[in-house]
mmCIF file of N, CA and C in Angstrom:
data_model
loop_
_atom_site.group_PDB
_atom_site.id
_atom_site.type_symbol
_atom_site.label_atom_id
_atom_site.label_comp_id
_atom_site.label_asym_id
_atom_site.label_seq_id
_atom_site.Cartn_x
_atom_site.Cartn_y
_atom_site.Cartn_z
ATOM 1 N N SER A 190 25.687 25.794 -8.972
ATOM 2 C CA SER A 190 24.573 26.695 -8.716
ATOM 3 C C SER A 190 23.437 26.413 -9.696
ATOM 4 N N LEU A 191 22.259 26.764 -9.299
ATOM 5 C CA LEU A 191 21.065 26.507 -10.112
ATOM 6 C C LEU A 191 20.904 27.561 -11.199
ATOM 7 N N CYS A 192 20.304 27.146 -12.318
ATOM 8 C CA CYS A 192 20.010 28.117 -13.365
ATOM 9 C C CYS A 192 18.730 28.872 -12.982
ATOM 10 N N PHE A 193 18.457 29.940 -13.693
ATOM 11 C CA PHE A 193 17.331 30.828 -13.397
ATOM 12 C C PHE A 193 16.000 30.089 -13.213
ATOM 13 N N PRO A 194 15.571 29.237 -14.179
ATOM 14 C CA PRO A 194 14.281 28.559 -14.007
ATOM 15 C C PRO A 194 14.252 27.645 -12.771
ATOM 16 N N GLN A 195 15.367 27.005 -12.456
ATOM 17 C CA GLN A 195 15.419 26.130 -11.283
ATOM 18 C C GLN A 195 15.274 26.936 -9.992
ATOM 19 N N LYS A 196 15.909 28.097 -9.944
ATOM 20 C CA LYS A 196 15.787 28.969 -8.765
ATOM 21 C C LYS A 196 14.336 29.413 -8.590
ATOM 22 N N LEU A 197 13.716 29.807 -9.703
ATOM 23 C CA LEU A 197 12.330 30.262 -9.661
ATOM 24 C C LEU A 197 11.414 29.128 -9.190
ATOM 25 N N TRP A 198 11.623 27.928 -9.721
ATOM 26 C CA TRP A 198 10.819 26.760 -9.344
ATOM 27 C C TRP A 198 10.925 26.511 -7.840
ATOM 28 N N ARG A 199 12.152 26.544 -7.322
ATOM 29 C CA ARG A 199 12.359 26.315 -5.885
ATOM 30 C C ARG A 199 11.636 27.356 -5.039
ATOM 31 N N MET A 200 11.652 28.608 -5.506
ATOM 32 C CA MET A 200 10.950 29.668 -4.786
ATOM 33 C C MET A 200 9.450 29.383 -4.738
ATOM 34 N N LEU A 201 8.895 28.980 -5.876
ATOM 35 C CA LEU A 201 7.464 28.709 -5.967
ATOM 36 C C LEU A 201 7.055 27.534 -5.087
ATOM 37 N N GLU A 202 7.931 26.567 -4.951
ATOM 38 C CA GLU A 202 7.627 25.377 -4.155
ATOM 39 C C GLU A 202 7.899 25.606 -2.668
ATOM 40 N N SER A 203 8.560 26.694 -2.338
ATOM 41 C CA SER A 203 8.880 27.013 -0.951
ATOM 42 C C SER A 203 7.736 27.819 -0.328
ATOM 43 N N SER A 204 7.563 27.655 0.961
ATOM 44 C CA SER A 204 6.527 28.435 1.646
ATOM 45 C C SER A 204 7.108 29.719 2.237
ATOM 46 N N ARG A 205 8.392 29.979 1.970
ATOM 47 C CA ARG A 205 9.063 31.142 2.569
ATOM 48 C C ARG A 205 8.755 32.457 1.855
ATOM 49 N N PHE A 206 8.216 32.387 0.645
ATOM 50 C CA PHE A 206 8.017 33.608 -0.139
ATOM 51 C C PHE A 206 6.535 33.913 -0.340
ATOM 52 N N GLN A 207 6.147 35.132 0.019
ATOM 53 C CA GLN A 207 4.759 35.567 -0.132
ATOM 54 C C GLN A 207 4.534 36.307 -1.450
ATOM 55 N N SER A 208 5.622 36.708 -2.105
ATOM 56 C CA SER A 208 5.528 37.588 -3.273
ATOM 57 C C SER A 208 5.410 36.847 -4.593
ATOM 58 N N VAL A 209 5.552 35.537 -4.577
ATOM 59 C CA VAL A 209 5.512 34.767 -5.820
ATOM 60 C C VAL A 209 4.817 33.432 -5.546
ATOM 61 N N TRP A 210 3.914 33.036 -6.455
ATOM 62 C CA TRP A 210 3.178 31.790 -6.270
ATOM 63 C C TRP A 210 2.728 31.235 -7.612
ATOM 64 N N TRP A 211 2.369 29.933 -7.588
ATOM 65 C CA TRP A 211 1.791 29.298 -8.773
ATOM 66 C C TRP A 211 0.373 29.828 -8.936
ATOM 67 N N SER A 212 0.008 30.152 -10.139
ATOM 68 C CA SER A 212 -1.335 30.619 -10.418
ATOM 69 C C SER A 212 -1.924 29.780 -11.537
ATOM 70 N N GLU A 213 -3.205 29.961 -11.758
ATOM 71 C CA GLU A 213 -3.918 29.250 -12.838
ATOM 72 C C GLU A 213 -3.643 27.743 -12.788
ATOM 73 N N GLY A 214 -3.753 27.173 -11.594
ATOM 74 C CA GLY A 214 -3.614 25.721 -11.450
ATOM 75 C C GLY A 214 -2.198 25.220 -11.699
ATOM 76 N N GLY A 215 -1.213 26.047 -11.478
ATOM 77 C CA GLY A 215 0.175 25.620 -11.647
ATOM 78 C C GLY A 215 0.734 25.827 -13.040
ATOM 79 N N LYS A 216 -0.008 26.583 -13.866
ATOM 80 C CA LYS A 216 0.459 26.827 -15.237
ATOM 81 C C LYS A 216 1.143 28.180 -15.390
ATOM 82 N N CYS A 217 0.916 29.085 -14.450
ATOM 83 C CA CYS A 217 1.493 30.430 -14.519
ATOM 84 C C CYS A 217 2.222 30.782 -13.227
ATOM 85 N N VAL A 218 3.127 31.709 -13.357
ATOM 86 C CA VAL A 218 3.821 32.270 -12.203
ATOM 87 C C VAL A 218 3.181 33.628 -11.929
ATOM 88 N N ALA A 219 2.734 33.832 -10.705
ATOM 89 C CA ALA A 219 2.167 35.123 -10.307
ATOM 90 C C ALA A 219 3.173 35.825 -9.407
ATOM 91 N N ILE A 220 3.418 37.100 -9.694
ATOM 92 C CA ILE A 220 4.397 37.872 -8.932
ATOM 93 C C ILE A 220 3.762 39.164 -8.451
ATOM 94 N N ASN A 221 3.782 39.359 -7.146
ATOM 95 C CA ASN A 221 3.355 40.629 -6.559
ATOM 96 C C ASN A 221 4.578 41.536 -6.681
ATOM 97 N N LYS A 222 4.548 42.412 -7.665
ATOM 98 C CA LYS A 222 5.718 43.207 -8.049
ATOM 99 C C LYS A 222 6.364 43.964 -6.888
ATOM 100 N N ASP A 223 5.568 44.723 -6.139
ATOM 101 C CA ASP A 223 6.121 45.533 -5.054
ATOM 102 C C ASP A 223 6.733 44.667 -3.955
ATOM 103 N N LEU A 224 6.014 43.637 -3.555
ATOM 104 C CA LEU A 224 6.513 42.750 -2.505
ATOM 105 C C LEU A 224 7.742 41.968 -2.979
ATOM 106 N N PHE A 225 7.744 41.565 -4.244
ATOM 107 C CA PHE A 225 8.869 40.813 -4.814
ATOM 108 C C PHE A 225 10.152 41.647 -4.795
ATOM 109 N N LYS A 226 10.007 42.934 -5.135
ATOM 110 C CA LYS A 226 11.172 43.837 -5.108
ATOM 111 C C LYS A 226 11.803 43.848 -3.725
ATOM 112 N N GLU A 227 10.945 43.911 -2.720
ATOM 113 C CA GLU A 227 11.414 43.983 -1.335
ATOM 114 C C GLU A 227 11.907 42.626 -0.822
ATOM 115 N N GLU A 228 11.073 41.602 -1.005
ATOM 116 C CA GLU A 228 11.320 40.293 -0.406
ATOM 117 C C GLU A 228 12.427 39.495 -1.101
ATOM 118 N N VAL A 229 12.516 39.597 -2.420
ATOM 119 C CA VAL A 229 13.461 38.779 -3.174
ATOM 120 C C VAL A 229 14.623 39.604 -3.723
ATOM 121 N N LEU A 230 14.294 40.641 -4.482
ATOM 122 C CA LEU A 230 15.360 41.423 -5.127
ATOM 123 C C LEU A 230 16.102 42.313 -4.137
ATOM 124 N N GLY A 231 15.501 42.579 -2.994
ATOM 125 C CA GLY A 231 16.131 43.431 -1.991
ATOM 126 C C GLY A 231 17.191 42.731 -1.155
ATOM 127 N N ARG A 232 17.337 41.432 -1.345
ATOM 128 C CA ARG A 232 18.329 40.678 -0.576
ATOM 129 C C ARG A 232 19.743 40.999 -1.052
ATOM 130 N N ALA A 233 20.665 40.961 -0.110
ATOM 131 C CA ALA A 233 22.058 41.260 -0.441
ATOM 132 C C ALA A 233 22.970 40.153 0.092
ATOM 133 N N GLY A 234 24.197 40.142 -0.394
ATOM 134 C CA GLY A 234 25.201 39.198 0.086
ATOM 135 C C GLY A 234 24.811 37.753 -0.156
ATOM 136 N N PRO A 235 25.098 36.872 0.817
ATOM 137 C CA PRO A 235 24.811 35.444 0.633
ATOM 138 C C PRO A 235 23.313 35.127 0.578
ATOM 139 N N GLN A 236 22.469 36.060 1.026
ATOM 140 C CA GLN A 236 21.012 35.861 0.990
ATOM 141 C C GLN A 236 20.426 36.127 -0.399
ATOM 142 N N ARG A 237 21.238 36.705 -1.272
ATOM 143 C CA ARG A 237 20.783 37.094 -2.604
ATOM 144 C C ARG A 237 20.432 35.866 -3.433
ATOM 145 N N LEU A 238 19.310 35.916 -4.132
ATOM 146 C CA LEU A 238 18.835 34.769 -4.900
ATOM 147 C C LEU A 238 19.131 34.872 -6.396
ATOM 148 N N PHE A 239 19.027 36.076 -6.932
ATOM 149 C CA PHE A 239 19.250 36.276 -8.362
ATOM 150 C C PHE A 239 20.392 37.270 -8.562
ATOM 151 N N ASP A 240 20.905 37.336 -9.786
ATOM 152 C CA ASP A 240 22.051 38.195 -10.083
ATOM 153 C C ASP A 240 21.692 39.670 -10.213
ATOM 154 N N THR A 241 20.450 39.997 -9.984
ATOM 155 C CA THR A 241 20.028 41.390 -10.125
ATOM 156 C C THR A 241 19.187 41.827 -8.931
ATOM 157 N N GLN A 242 19.109 43.131 -8.752
ATOM 158 C CA GLN A 242 18.217 43.693 -7.740
ATOM 159 C C GLN A 242 17.178 44.585 -8.406
ATOM 160 N N LYS A 243 17.139 44.553 -9.740
ATOM 161 C CA LYS A 243 16.210 45.390 -10.509
ATOM 162 C C LYS A 243 15.101 44.525 -11.134
ATOM 163 N N MET A 244 13.863 44.980 -10.960
ATOM 164 C CA MET A 244 12.712 44.247 -11.491
ATOM 165 C C MET A 244 12.780 44.130 -13.014
ATOM 166 N N LYS A 245 13.205 45.188 -13.669
ATOM 167 C CA LYS A 245 13.274 45.191 -15.138
ATOM 168 C C LYS A 245 14.209 44.079 -15.639
ATOM 169 N N ILE A 246 15.350 43.921 -14.978
ATOM 170 C CA ILE A 246 16.316 42.889 -15.378
ATOM 171 C C ILE A 246 15.754 41.497 -15.092
ATOM 172 N N PHE A 247 15.061 41.348 -13.962
ATOM 173 C CA PHE A 247 14.434 40.067 -13.631
ATOM 174 C C PHE A 247 13.411 39.686 -14.712
ATOM 175 N N MET A 248 12.604 40.654 -15.146
ATOM 176 C CA MET A 248 11.593 40.391 -16.188
ATOM 177 C C MET A 248 12.271 40.053 -17.521
ATOM 178 N N GLN A 249 13.420 40.673 -17.805
ATOM 179 C CA GLN A 249 14.166 40.336 -19.020
ATOM 180 C C GLN A 249 14.669 38.893 -18.948
ATOM 181 N N GLN A 250 15.053 38.463 -17.744
ATOM 182 C CA GLN A 250 15.483 37.067 -17.552
ATOM 183 C C GLN A 250 14.317 36.120 -17.857
ATOM 184 N N LEU A 251 13.134 36.452 -17.334
ATOM 185 C CA LEU A 251 11.950 35.636 -17.625
ATOM 186 C C LEU A 251 11.760 35.516 -19.142
ATOM 187 N N ASN A 252 11.823 36.638 -19.834
ATOM 188 C CA ASN A 252 11.656 36.642 -21.296
ATOM 189 C C ASN A 252 12.738 35.823 -21.984
ATOM 190 N N ALA A 253 13.969 35.922 -21.495
ATOM 191 C CA ALA A 253 15.093 35.195 -22.091
ATOM 192 C C ALA A 253 14.900 33.681 -21.976
ATOM 193 N N TYR A 254 14.180 33.245 -20.954
ATOM 194 C CA TYR A 254 13.921 31.818 -20.767
ATOM 195 C C TYR A 254 12.561 31.388 -21.314
ATOM 196 N N GLY A 255 11.967 32.212 -22.157
ATOM 197 C CA GLY A 255 10.749 31.813 -22.860
ATOM 198 C C GLY A 255 9.444 32.077 -22.131
ATOM 199 N N PHE A 256 9.493 32.843 -21.047
ATOM 200 C CA PHE A 256 8.257 33.207 -20.362
ATOM 201 C C PHE A 256 7.623 34.381 -21.082
ATOM 202 N N SER A 257 6.314 34.372 -21.171
ATOM 203 C CA SER A 257 5.628 35.517 -21.750
ATOM 204 C C SER A 257 4.623 36.056 -20.739
ATOM 205 N N LYS A 258 4.529 37.377 -20.707
ATOM 206 C CA LYS A 258 3.592 38.027 -19.787
ATOM 207 C C LYS A 258 2.190 37.741 -20.293
ATOM 208 N N THR A 259 1.308 37.454 -19.372
ATOM 209 C CA THR A 259 -0.052 37.117 -19.752
ATOM 210 C C THR A 259 -1.024 37.830 -18.822
ATOM 211 N N GLU A 260 -2.219 38.034 -19.299
ATOM 212 C CA GLU A 260 -3.259 38.609 -18.447
ATOM 213 C C GLU A 260 -3.885 37.466 -17.670
ATOM 214 N N ARG A 261 -4.271 37.743 -16.453
ATOM 215 C CA ARG A 261 -4.895 36.693 -15.652
ATOM 216 C C ARG A 261 -6.262 36.361 -16.233
ATOM 217 N N ASP A 262 -6.551 35.085 -16.290
ATOM 218 C CA ASP A 262 -7.864 34.646 -16.760
ATOM 219 C C ASP A 262 -8.941 35.131 -15.805
ATOM 220 N N ASP A 263 -10.162 35.209 -16.320
ATOM 221 C CA ASP A 263 -11.275 35.599 -15.466
ATOM 222 C C ASP A 263 -11.606 34.519 -14.451
ATOM 223 N N GLN A 264 -11.219 33.288 -14.789
ATOM 224 C CA GLN A 264 -11.523 32.205 -13.853
ATOM 225 C C GLN A 264 -10.706 32.383 -12.573
ATOM 226 N N ARG A 265 -11.289 32.013 -11.481
ATOM 227 C CA ARG A 265 -10.617 32.116 -10.190
ATOM 228 C C ARG A 265 -9.809 30.853 -9.957
ATOM 229 N N SER A 266 -8.803 30.965 -9.146
ATOM 230 C CA SER A 266 -7.978 29.815 -8.814
ATOM 231 C C SER A 266 -8.798 28.776 -8.065
ATOM 232 N N ALA A 267 -8.499 27.530 -8.322
ATOM 233 C CA ALA A 267 -9.258 26.446 -7.712
ATOM 234 C C ALA A 267 -8.905 26.265 -6.233
ATOM 235 N N SER A 268 -7.636 26.447 -5.903
ATOM 236 C CA SER A 268 -7.230 26.204 -4.512
ATOM 237 C C SER A 268 -7.489 27.430 -3.651
ATOM 238 N N LEU A 269 -7.925 27.204 -2.438
ATOM 239 C CA LEU A 269 -8.244 28.295 -1.523
ATOM 240 C C LEU A 269 -7.034 29.188 -1.229
ATOM 241 N N PRO A 270 -5.850 28.627 -0.896
ATOM 242 C CA PRO A 270 -4.699 29.508 -0.617
ATOM 243 C C PRO A 270 -4.352 30.394 -1.818
ATOM 244 N N GLU A 271 -4.421 29.830 -3.023
ATOM 245 C CA GLU A 271 -4.115 30.583 -4.239
ATOM 246 C C GLU A 271 -5.146 31.697 -4.430
ATOM 247 N N PHE A 272 -6.415 31.352 -4.232
ATOM 248 C CA PHE A 272 -7.494 32.322 -4.364
ATOM 249 C C PHE A 272 -7.298 33.472 -3.367
ATOM 250 N N LEU A 273 -7.014 33.139 -2.116
ATOM 251 C CA LEU A 273 -6.836 34.153 -1.078
ATOM 252 C C LEU A 273 -5.617 35.030 -1.357
ATOM 253 N N ALA A 274 -4.548 34.429 -1.860
ATOM 254 C CA ALA A 274 -3.344 35.200 -2.190
ATOM 255 C C ALA A 274 -3.662 36.217 -3.286
ATOM 256 N N GLU A 275 -4.386 35.773 -4.305
ATOM 257 C CA GLU A 275 -4.738 36.660 -5.410
ATOM 258 C C GLU A 275 -5.709 37.742 -4.955
ATOM 259 N N GLU A 276 -6.704 37.364 -4.153
ATOM 260 C CA GLU A 276 -7.666 38.339 -3.645
ATOM 261 C C GLU A 276 -6.970 39.382 -2.778
ATOM 262 N N GLY A 277 -6.077 38.916 -1.907
ATOM 263 C CA GLY A 277 -5.347 39.817 -1.026
ATOM 264 C C GLY A 277 -4.491 40.786 -1.816
ATOM 265 N N ALA A 278 -3.845 40.275 -2.851
ATOM 266 C CA ALA A 278 -2.988 41.115 -3.684
ATOM 267 C C ALA A 278 -3.815 42.152 -4.435
ATOM 268 N N VAL A 279 -4.967 41.733 -4.943
ATOM 269 C CA VAL A 279 -5.832 42.656 -5.672
ATOM 270 C C VAL A 279 -6.369 43.729 -4.728
ATOM 271 N N SER A 280 -6.794 43.301 -3.538
ATOM 272 C CA SER A 280 -7.370 44.262 -2.607
ATOM 273 C C SER A 280 -6.328 45.252 -2.093
ATOM 274 N N ALA A 281 -5.070 44.864 -2.111
ATOM 275 C CA ALA A 281 -4.004 45.766 -1.674
ATOM 276 C C ALA A 281 -3.576 46.696 -2.814
ATOM 277 N N HIS A 282 -4.244 46.598 -3.961
ATOM 278 C CA HIS A 282 -3.936 47.399 -5.145
ATOM 279 C C HIS A 282 -2.495 47.209 -5.613
ATOM 280 N N SER A 283 -1.953 46.046 -5.348
ATOM 281 C CA SER A 283 -0.600 45.756 -5.802
ATOM 282 C C SER A 283 -0.660 45.309 -7.253
ATOM 283 N N GLN A 284 0.433 45.513 -7.929
ATOM 284 C CA GLN A 284 0.480 45.081 -9.309
ATOM 285 C C GLN A 284 0.928 43.624 -9.360
ATOM 286 N N ILE A 285 0.041 42.766 -9.834
ATOM 287 C CA ILE A 285 0.368 41.358 -9.965
ATOM 288 C C ILE A 285 0.712 41.079 -11.423
ATOM 289 N N LEU A 286 1.864 40.483 -11.625
ATOM 290 C CA LEU A 286 2.321 40.118 -12.966
ATOM 291 C C LEU A 286 2.147 38.618 -13.121
ATOM 292 N N TYR A 287 1.685 38.192 -14.299
ATOM 293 C CA TYR A 287 1.506 36.771 -14.582
ATOM 294 C C TYR A 287 2.383 36.404 -15.765
ATOM 295 N N TYR A 288 3.155 35.328 -15.599
ATOM 296 C CA TYR A 288 4.038 34.851 -16.662
ATOM 297 C C TYR A 288 3.758 33.384 -16.943
ATOM 298 N N TYR A 289 3.780 33.061 -18.241
ATOM 299 C CA TYR A 289 3.492 31.701 -18.687
ATOM 300 C C TYR A 289 4.652 31.176 -19.529
ATOM 301 N N ASN A 290 4.969 29.910 -19.329
ATOM 302 C CA ASN A 290 5.942 29.211 -20.164
ATOM 303 C C ASN A 290 5.444 27.772 -20.269
ATOM 304 N N PRO A 291 5.255 27.254 -21.491
ATOM 305 C CA PRO A 291 4.713 25.892 -21.636
ATOM 306 C C PRO A 291 5.601 24.819 -20.990
ATOM 307 N N CYS A 292 6.878 25.127 -20.801
ATOM 308 C CA CYS A 292 7.803 24.162 -20.185
ATOM 309 C C CYS A 292 7.966 24.388 -18.676
ATOM 310 N N PHE A 293 7.171 25.284 -18.126
ATOM 311 C CA PHE A 293 7.253 25.593 -16.696
ATOM 312 C C PHE A 293 5.878 25.378 -16.113
ATOM 313 N N ASN A 294 5.605 24.118 -15.718
ATOM 314 C CA ASN A 294 4.264 23.728 -15.284
ATOM 315 C C ASN A 294 4.391 22.852 -14.045
ATOM 316 N N ARG A 295 3.735 23.260 -12.988
ATOM 317 C CA ARG A 295 3.843 22.545 -11.708
ATOM 318 C C ARG A 295 3.498 21.063 -11.834
ATOM 319 N N ALA A 296 2.545 20.724 -12.679
ATOM 320 C CA ALA A 296 2.114 19.335 -12.841
ATOM 321 C C ALA A 296 3.104 18.505 -13.666
ATOM 322 N N HIS A 297 4.020 19.168 -14.364
ATOM 323 C CA HIS A 297 4.972 18.461 -15.236
ATOM 324 C C HIS A 297 6.410 18.922 -14.968
ATOM 325 N N PRO A 298 6.971 18.606 -13.789
ATOM 326 C CA PRO A 298 8.304 19.096 -13.434
ATOM 327 C C PRO A 298 9.409 18.647 -14.395
ATOM 328 N N TRP A 299 9.204 17.513 -15.075
ATOM 329 C CA TRP A 299 10.219 17.027 -16.003
ATOM 330 C C TRP A 299 10.412 17.953 -17.209
ATOM 331 N N LEU A 300 9.464 18.827 -17.477
ATOM 332 C CA LEU A 300 9.606 19.773 -18.584
ATOM 333 C C LEU A 300 10.608 20.894 -18.266
ATOM 334 N N LEU A 301 10.937 21.045 -16.984
ATOM 335 C CA LEU A 301 11.834 22.123 -16.564
ATOM 336 C C LEU A 301 13.166 22.085 -17.311
ATOM 337 N N GLU A 302 13.644 20.882 -17.630
ATOM 338 C CA GLU A 302 14.922 20.774 -18.342
ATOM 339 C C GLU A 302 14.859 21.361 -19.761
ATOM 340 N N ARG A 303 13.649 21.528 -20.287
ATOM 341 C CA ARG A 303 13.473 22.133 -21.621
ATOM 342 C C ARG A 303 13.421 23.670 -21.554
ATOM 343 N N CYS A 304 13.362 24.180 -20.350
ATOM 344 C CA CYS A 304 13.257 25.627 -20.132
ATOM 345 C C CYS A 304 14.659 26.239 -20.217
ATOM 346 N N MET A 305 15.072 26.540 -21.441
ATOM 347 C CA MET A 305 16.445 27.025 -21.679
ATOM 348 C C MET A 305 16.456 28.469 -22.145
ATOM 349 N N ARG A 306 17.614 29.073 -21.924
ATOM 350 C CA ARG A 306 17.831 30.450 -22.362
ATOM 351 C C ARG A 306 17.803 30.498 -23.878
ATOM 352 N N ARG A 307 17.104 31.501 -24.422
ATOM 353 C CA ARG A 307 17.016 31.645 -25.889
ATOM 354 C C ARG A 307 18.324 32.113 -26.457
#
């Protein structure tokens, strides 16, 4: 089975999930909190992706693997789909969480192996 960062990476690279995406040019993970609870953490049985169904525990996992919560930069995303996803999330008044880890970067997939539990 995949470790936590590998599962997260696969989700971000998949088009099946609307609640989580690469932000800030592939340097941050953006999570639509409400949708993520429903779409990802709400899964049960063999469809379940993570060992928890609680957002708080999921965020603790992010922290355990060296992710830090960050505020979104004022700059807008360069890619149109990313921009539209962020605009849509903001307009829906959803809470978007942004997490950064220097070893979790879309442009540098080989760094993923350095993304270890503290």
